[in-house]
PDB file of C-alpha atoms in Angstrom:
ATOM      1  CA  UNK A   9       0.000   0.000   0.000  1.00 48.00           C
ATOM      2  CA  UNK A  10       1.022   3.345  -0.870  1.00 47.00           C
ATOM      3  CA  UNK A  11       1.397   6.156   1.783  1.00 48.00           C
ATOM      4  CA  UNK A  12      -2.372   7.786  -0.273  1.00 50.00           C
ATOM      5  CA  UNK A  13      -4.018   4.805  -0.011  1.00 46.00           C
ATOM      6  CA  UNK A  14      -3.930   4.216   3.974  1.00 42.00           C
ATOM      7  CA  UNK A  15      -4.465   7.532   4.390  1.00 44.00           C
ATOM      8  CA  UNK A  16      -8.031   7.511   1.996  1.00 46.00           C
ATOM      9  CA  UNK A  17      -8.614   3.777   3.885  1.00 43.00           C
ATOM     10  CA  UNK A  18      -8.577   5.167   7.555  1.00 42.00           C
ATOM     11  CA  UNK A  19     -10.520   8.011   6.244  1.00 44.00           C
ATOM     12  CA  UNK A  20     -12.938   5.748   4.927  1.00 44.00           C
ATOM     13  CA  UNK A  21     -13.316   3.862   7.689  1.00 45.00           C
ATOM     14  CA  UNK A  22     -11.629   5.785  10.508  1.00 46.00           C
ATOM     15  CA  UNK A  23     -12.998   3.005  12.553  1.00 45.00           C
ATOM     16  CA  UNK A  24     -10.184   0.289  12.000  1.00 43.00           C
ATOM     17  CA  UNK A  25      -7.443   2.636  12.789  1.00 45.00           C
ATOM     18  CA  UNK A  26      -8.381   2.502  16.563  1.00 42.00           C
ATOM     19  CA  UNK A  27      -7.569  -0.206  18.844  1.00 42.00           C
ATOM     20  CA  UNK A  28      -9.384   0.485  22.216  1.00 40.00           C
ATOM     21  CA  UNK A  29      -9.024   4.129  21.341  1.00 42.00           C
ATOM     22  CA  UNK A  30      -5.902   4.453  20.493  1.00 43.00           C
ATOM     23  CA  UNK A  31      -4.918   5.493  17.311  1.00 42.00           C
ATOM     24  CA  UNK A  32      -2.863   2.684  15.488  1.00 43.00           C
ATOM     25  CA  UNK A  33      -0.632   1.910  12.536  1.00 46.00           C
ATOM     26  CA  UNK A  34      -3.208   0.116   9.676  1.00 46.00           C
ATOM     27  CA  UNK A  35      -0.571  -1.705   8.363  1.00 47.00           C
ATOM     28  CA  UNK A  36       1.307  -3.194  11.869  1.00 45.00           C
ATOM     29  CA  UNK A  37      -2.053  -2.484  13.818  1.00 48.00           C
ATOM     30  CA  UNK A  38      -0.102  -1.729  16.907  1.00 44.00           C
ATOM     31  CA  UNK A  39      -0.099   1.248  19.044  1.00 47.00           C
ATOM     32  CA  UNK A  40       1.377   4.055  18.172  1.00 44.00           C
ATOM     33  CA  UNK A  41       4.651   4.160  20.720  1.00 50.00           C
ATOM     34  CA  UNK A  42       5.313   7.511  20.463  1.00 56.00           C
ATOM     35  CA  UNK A  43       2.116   8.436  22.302  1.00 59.00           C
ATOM     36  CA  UNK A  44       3.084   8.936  26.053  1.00 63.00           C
ATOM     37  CA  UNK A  45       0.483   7.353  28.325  1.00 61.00           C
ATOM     38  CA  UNK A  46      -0.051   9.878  31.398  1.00 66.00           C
ATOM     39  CA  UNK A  47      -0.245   8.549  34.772  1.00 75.00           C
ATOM     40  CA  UNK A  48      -2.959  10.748  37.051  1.00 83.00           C
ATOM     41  CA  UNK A  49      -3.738  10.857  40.165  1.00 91.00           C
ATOM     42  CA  UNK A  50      -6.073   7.754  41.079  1.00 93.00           C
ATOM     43  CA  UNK A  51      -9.973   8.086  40.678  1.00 93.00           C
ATOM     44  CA  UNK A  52     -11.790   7.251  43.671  1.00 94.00           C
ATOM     45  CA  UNK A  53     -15.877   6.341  42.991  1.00 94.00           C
ATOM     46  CA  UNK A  54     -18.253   4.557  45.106  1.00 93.00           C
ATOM     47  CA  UNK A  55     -19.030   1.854  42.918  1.00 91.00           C
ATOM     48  CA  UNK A  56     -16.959   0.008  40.058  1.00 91.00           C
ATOM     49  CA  UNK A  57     -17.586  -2.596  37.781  1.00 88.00           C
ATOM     50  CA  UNK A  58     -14.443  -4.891  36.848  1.00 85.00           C
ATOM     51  CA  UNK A  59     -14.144  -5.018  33.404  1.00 77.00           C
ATOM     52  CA  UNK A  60     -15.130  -7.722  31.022  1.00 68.00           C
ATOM     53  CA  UNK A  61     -16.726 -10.389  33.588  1.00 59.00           C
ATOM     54  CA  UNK A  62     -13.926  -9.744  35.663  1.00 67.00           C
ATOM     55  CA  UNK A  63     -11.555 -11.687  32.972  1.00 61.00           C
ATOM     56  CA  UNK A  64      -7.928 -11.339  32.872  1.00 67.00           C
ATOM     57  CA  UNK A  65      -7.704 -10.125  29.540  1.00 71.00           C
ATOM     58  CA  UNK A  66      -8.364  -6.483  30.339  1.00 76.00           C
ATOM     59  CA  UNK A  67      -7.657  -6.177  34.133  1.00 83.00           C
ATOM     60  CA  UNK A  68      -4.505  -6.111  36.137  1.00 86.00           C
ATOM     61  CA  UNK A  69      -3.531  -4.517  39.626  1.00 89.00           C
ATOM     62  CA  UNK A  70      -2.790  -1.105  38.000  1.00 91.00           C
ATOM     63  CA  UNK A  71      -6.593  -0.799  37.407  1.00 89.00           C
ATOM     64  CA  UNK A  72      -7.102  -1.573  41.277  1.00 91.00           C
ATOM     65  CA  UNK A  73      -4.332   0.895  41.502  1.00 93.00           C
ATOM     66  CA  UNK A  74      -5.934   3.773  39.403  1.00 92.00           C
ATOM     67  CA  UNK A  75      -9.686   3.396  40.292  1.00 93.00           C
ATOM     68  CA  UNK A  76     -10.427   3.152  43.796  1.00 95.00           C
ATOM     69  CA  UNK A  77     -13.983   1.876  44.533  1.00 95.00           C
ATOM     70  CA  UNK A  78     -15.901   1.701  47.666  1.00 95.00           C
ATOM     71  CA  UNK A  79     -17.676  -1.815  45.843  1.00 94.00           C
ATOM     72  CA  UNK A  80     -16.402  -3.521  43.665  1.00 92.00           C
ATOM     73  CA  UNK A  81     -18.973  -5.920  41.077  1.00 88.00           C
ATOM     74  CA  UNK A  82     -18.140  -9.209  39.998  1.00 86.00           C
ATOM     75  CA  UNK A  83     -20.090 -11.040  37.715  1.00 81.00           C
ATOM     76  CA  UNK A  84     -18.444 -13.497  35.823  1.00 76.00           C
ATOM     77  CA  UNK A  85     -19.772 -16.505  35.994  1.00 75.00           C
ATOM     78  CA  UNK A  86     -18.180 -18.506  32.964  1.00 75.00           C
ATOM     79  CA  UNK A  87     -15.567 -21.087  34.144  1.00 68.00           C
ATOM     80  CA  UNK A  88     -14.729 -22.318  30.485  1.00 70.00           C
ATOM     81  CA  UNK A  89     -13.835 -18.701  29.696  1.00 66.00           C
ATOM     82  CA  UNK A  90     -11.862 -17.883  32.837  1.00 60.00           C
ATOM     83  CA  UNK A  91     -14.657 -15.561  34.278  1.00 65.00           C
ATOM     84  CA  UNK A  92     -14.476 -14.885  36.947  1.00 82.00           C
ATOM     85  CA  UNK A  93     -10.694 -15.121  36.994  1.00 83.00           C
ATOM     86  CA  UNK A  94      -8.688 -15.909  40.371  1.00 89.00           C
ATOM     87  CA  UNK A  95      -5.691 -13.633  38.574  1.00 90.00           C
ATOM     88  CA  UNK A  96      -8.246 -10.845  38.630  1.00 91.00           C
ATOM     89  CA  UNK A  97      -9.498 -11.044  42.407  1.00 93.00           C
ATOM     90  CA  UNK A  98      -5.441 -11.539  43.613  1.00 94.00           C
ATOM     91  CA  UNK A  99      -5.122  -8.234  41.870  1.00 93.00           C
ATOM     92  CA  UNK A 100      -7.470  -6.822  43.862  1.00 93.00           C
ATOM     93  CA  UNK A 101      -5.262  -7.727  46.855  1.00 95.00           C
ATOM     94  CA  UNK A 102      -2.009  -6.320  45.124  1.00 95.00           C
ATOM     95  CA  UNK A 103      -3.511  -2.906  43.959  1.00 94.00           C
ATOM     96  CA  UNK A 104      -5.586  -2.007  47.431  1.00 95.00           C
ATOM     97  CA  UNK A 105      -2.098  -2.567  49.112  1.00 94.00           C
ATOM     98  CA  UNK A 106      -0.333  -0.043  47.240  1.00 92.00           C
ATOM     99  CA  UNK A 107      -3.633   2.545  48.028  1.00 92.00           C
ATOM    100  CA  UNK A 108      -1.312   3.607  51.238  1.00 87.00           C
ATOM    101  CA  UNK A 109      -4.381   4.081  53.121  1.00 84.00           C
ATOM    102  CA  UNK A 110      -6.762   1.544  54.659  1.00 85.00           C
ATOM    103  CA  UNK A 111     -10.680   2.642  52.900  1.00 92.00           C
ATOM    104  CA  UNK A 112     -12.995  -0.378  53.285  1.00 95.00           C
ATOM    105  CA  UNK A 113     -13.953  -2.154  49.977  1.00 96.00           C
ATOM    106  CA  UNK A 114     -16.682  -4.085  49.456  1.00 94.00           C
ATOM    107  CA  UNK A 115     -16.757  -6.891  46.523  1.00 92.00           C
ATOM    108  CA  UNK A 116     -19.885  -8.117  45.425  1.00 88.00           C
ATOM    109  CA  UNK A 117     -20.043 -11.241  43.624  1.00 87.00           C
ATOM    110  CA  UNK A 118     -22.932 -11.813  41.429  1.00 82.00           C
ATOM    111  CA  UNK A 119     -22.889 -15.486  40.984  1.00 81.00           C
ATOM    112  CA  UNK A 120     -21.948 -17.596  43.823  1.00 81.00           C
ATOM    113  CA  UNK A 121     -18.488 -19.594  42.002  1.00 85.00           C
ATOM    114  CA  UNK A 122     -16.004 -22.137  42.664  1.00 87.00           C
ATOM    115  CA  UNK A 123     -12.845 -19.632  41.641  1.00 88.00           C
ATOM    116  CA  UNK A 124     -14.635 -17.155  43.933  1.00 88.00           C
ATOM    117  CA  UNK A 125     -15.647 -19.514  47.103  1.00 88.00           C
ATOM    118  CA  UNK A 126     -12.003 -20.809  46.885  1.00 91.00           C
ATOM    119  CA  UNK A 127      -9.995 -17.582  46.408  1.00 92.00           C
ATOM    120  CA  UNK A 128     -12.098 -16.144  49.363  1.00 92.00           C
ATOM    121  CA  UNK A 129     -11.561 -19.329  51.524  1.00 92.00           C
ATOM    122  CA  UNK A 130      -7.844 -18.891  50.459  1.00 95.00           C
ATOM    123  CA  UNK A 131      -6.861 -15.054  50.712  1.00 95.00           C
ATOM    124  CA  UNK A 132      -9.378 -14.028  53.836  1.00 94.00           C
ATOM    125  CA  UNK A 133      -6.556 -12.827  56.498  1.00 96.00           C
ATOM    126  CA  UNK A 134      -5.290 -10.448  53.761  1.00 96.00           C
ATOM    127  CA  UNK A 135      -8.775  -9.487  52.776  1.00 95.00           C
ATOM    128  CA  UNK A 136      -8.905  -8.740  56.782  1.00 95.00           C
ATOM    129  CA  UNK A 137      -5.807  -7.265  57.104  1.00 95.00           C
ATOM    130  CA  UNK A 138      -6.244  -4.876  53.622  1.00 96.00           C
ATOM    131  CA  UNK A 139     -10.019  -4.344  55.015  1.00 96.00           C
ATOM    132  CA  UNK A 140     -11.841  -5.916  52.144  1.00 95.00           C
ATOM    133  CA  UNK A 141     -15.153  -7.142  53.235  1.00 94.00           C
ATOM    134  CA  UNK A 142     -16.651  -9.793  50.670  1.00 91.00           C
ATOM    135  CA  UNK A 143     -20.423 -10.591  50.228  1.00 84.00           C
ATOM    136  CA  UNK A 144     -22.191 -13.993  49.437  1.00 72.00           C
ATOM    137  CA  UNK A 145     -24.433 -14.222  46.623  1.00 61.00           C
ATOM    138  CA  UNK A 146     -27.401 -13.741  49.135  1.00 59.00           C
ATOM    139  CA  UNK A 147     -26.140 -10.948  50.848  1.00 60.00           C
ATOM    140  CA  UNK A 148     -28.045  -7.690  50.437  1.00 66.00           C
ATOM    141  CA  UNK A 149     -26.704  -4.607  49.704  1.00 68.00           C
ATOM    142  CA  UNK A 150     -27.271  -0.324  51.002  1.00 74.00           C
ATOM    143  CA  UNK A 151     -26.519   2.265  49.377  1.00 73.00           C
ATOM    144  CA  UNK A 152     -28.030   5.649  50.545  1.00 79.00           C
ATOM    145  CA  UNK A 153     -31.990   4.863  51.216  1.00 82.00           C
ATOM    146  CA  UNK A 154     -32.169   2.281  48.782  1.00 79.00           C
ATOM    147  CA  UNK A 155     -31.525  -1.768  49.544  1.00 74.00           C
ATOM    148  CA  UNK A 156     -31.638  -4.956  47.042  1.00 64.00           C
ATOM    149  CA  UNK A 157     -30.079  -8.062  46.729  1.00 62.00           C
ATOM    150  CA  UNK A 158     -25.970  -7.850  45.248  1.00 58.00           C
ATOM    151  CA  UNK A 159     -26.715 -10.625  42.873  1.00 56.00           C
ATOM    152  CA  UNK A 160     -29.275  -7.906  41.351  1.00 52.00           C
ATOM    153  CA  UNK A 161     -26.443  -5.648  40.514  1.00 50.00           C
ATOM    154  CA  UNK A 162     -25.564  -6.350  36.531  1.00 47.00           C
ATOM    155  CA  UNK A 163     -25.082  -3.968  33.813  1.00 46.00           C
TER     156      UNK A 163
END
């Protein structure tokens, strides 16, 4: 391909030159290096969905690191796939202890799971010790005047 004809493809169909918004190369389809990726301050918000079923693909301890959450939602429930995945809910554990302060977190599983029941069963004295409080699948859940069940909470 000629330099003219990526440029009148990605104009065309501006669409494939983005890889989870960033702008990318059509012919390597990798991210542009040169763009610097800028490291904020973290976000703190009082609830948080972890991305993607709470798969590994997408979700490491730097997200735990960056986006602080008073709740956290699990809801994979898809063993074949790795959802949720144990990788995921360890880094959980490794991003709240770099946090430098102690904020109680609550997760909320929405499926009651075997990787979840054992990496509970497995991790609780650091969940204790990094003040993570987990609920079971029947727990209920407040927030301001309003209660319902945590398995209710999917998006």
């Amino acid at each position: 391909h000629t330099e003219d004809e990526l440029s009148r493809s990605s104009h065309s169909n501006p669409g494939k030159s983005l890889v989870n918004g960033i702008k990318t190369n059509p012919a390597s389809n990798s991210p542009k290096s040169s763009l610097p990726v800028v490291m904020g301050p973290p976000v703190y918000v009082d609830l948080a969905y972890i991305p993607n079923h709470c798969s590994g693909k997408n979700t490491d301890p730097e997200f735990f690191k960056r986006v602080r959450a008073s709740y956290y939602v699990v809801s994979g429930n898809d063993a074949a796939n790795g959802e949720p995945s144990r990788a995921v809910l360890d880094a959980l554990l490794e991003g709240k202890s770099q946090w430098g302060e102690n904020l109680q977190v609550t997760l909320i599983p929405t499926h009651d799971t075997e990787v979840t029941r054992e990496w509970y069963q497995q991790t609780h004295e650091k969940q204790q010790e990094l003040n993570i409080m987990v609920l079971a699948s029947s727990s209920t859940v407040v927030m301001q005047d309003e209660s319902f069940p945590a398995c209710k909470i999917e998006f």
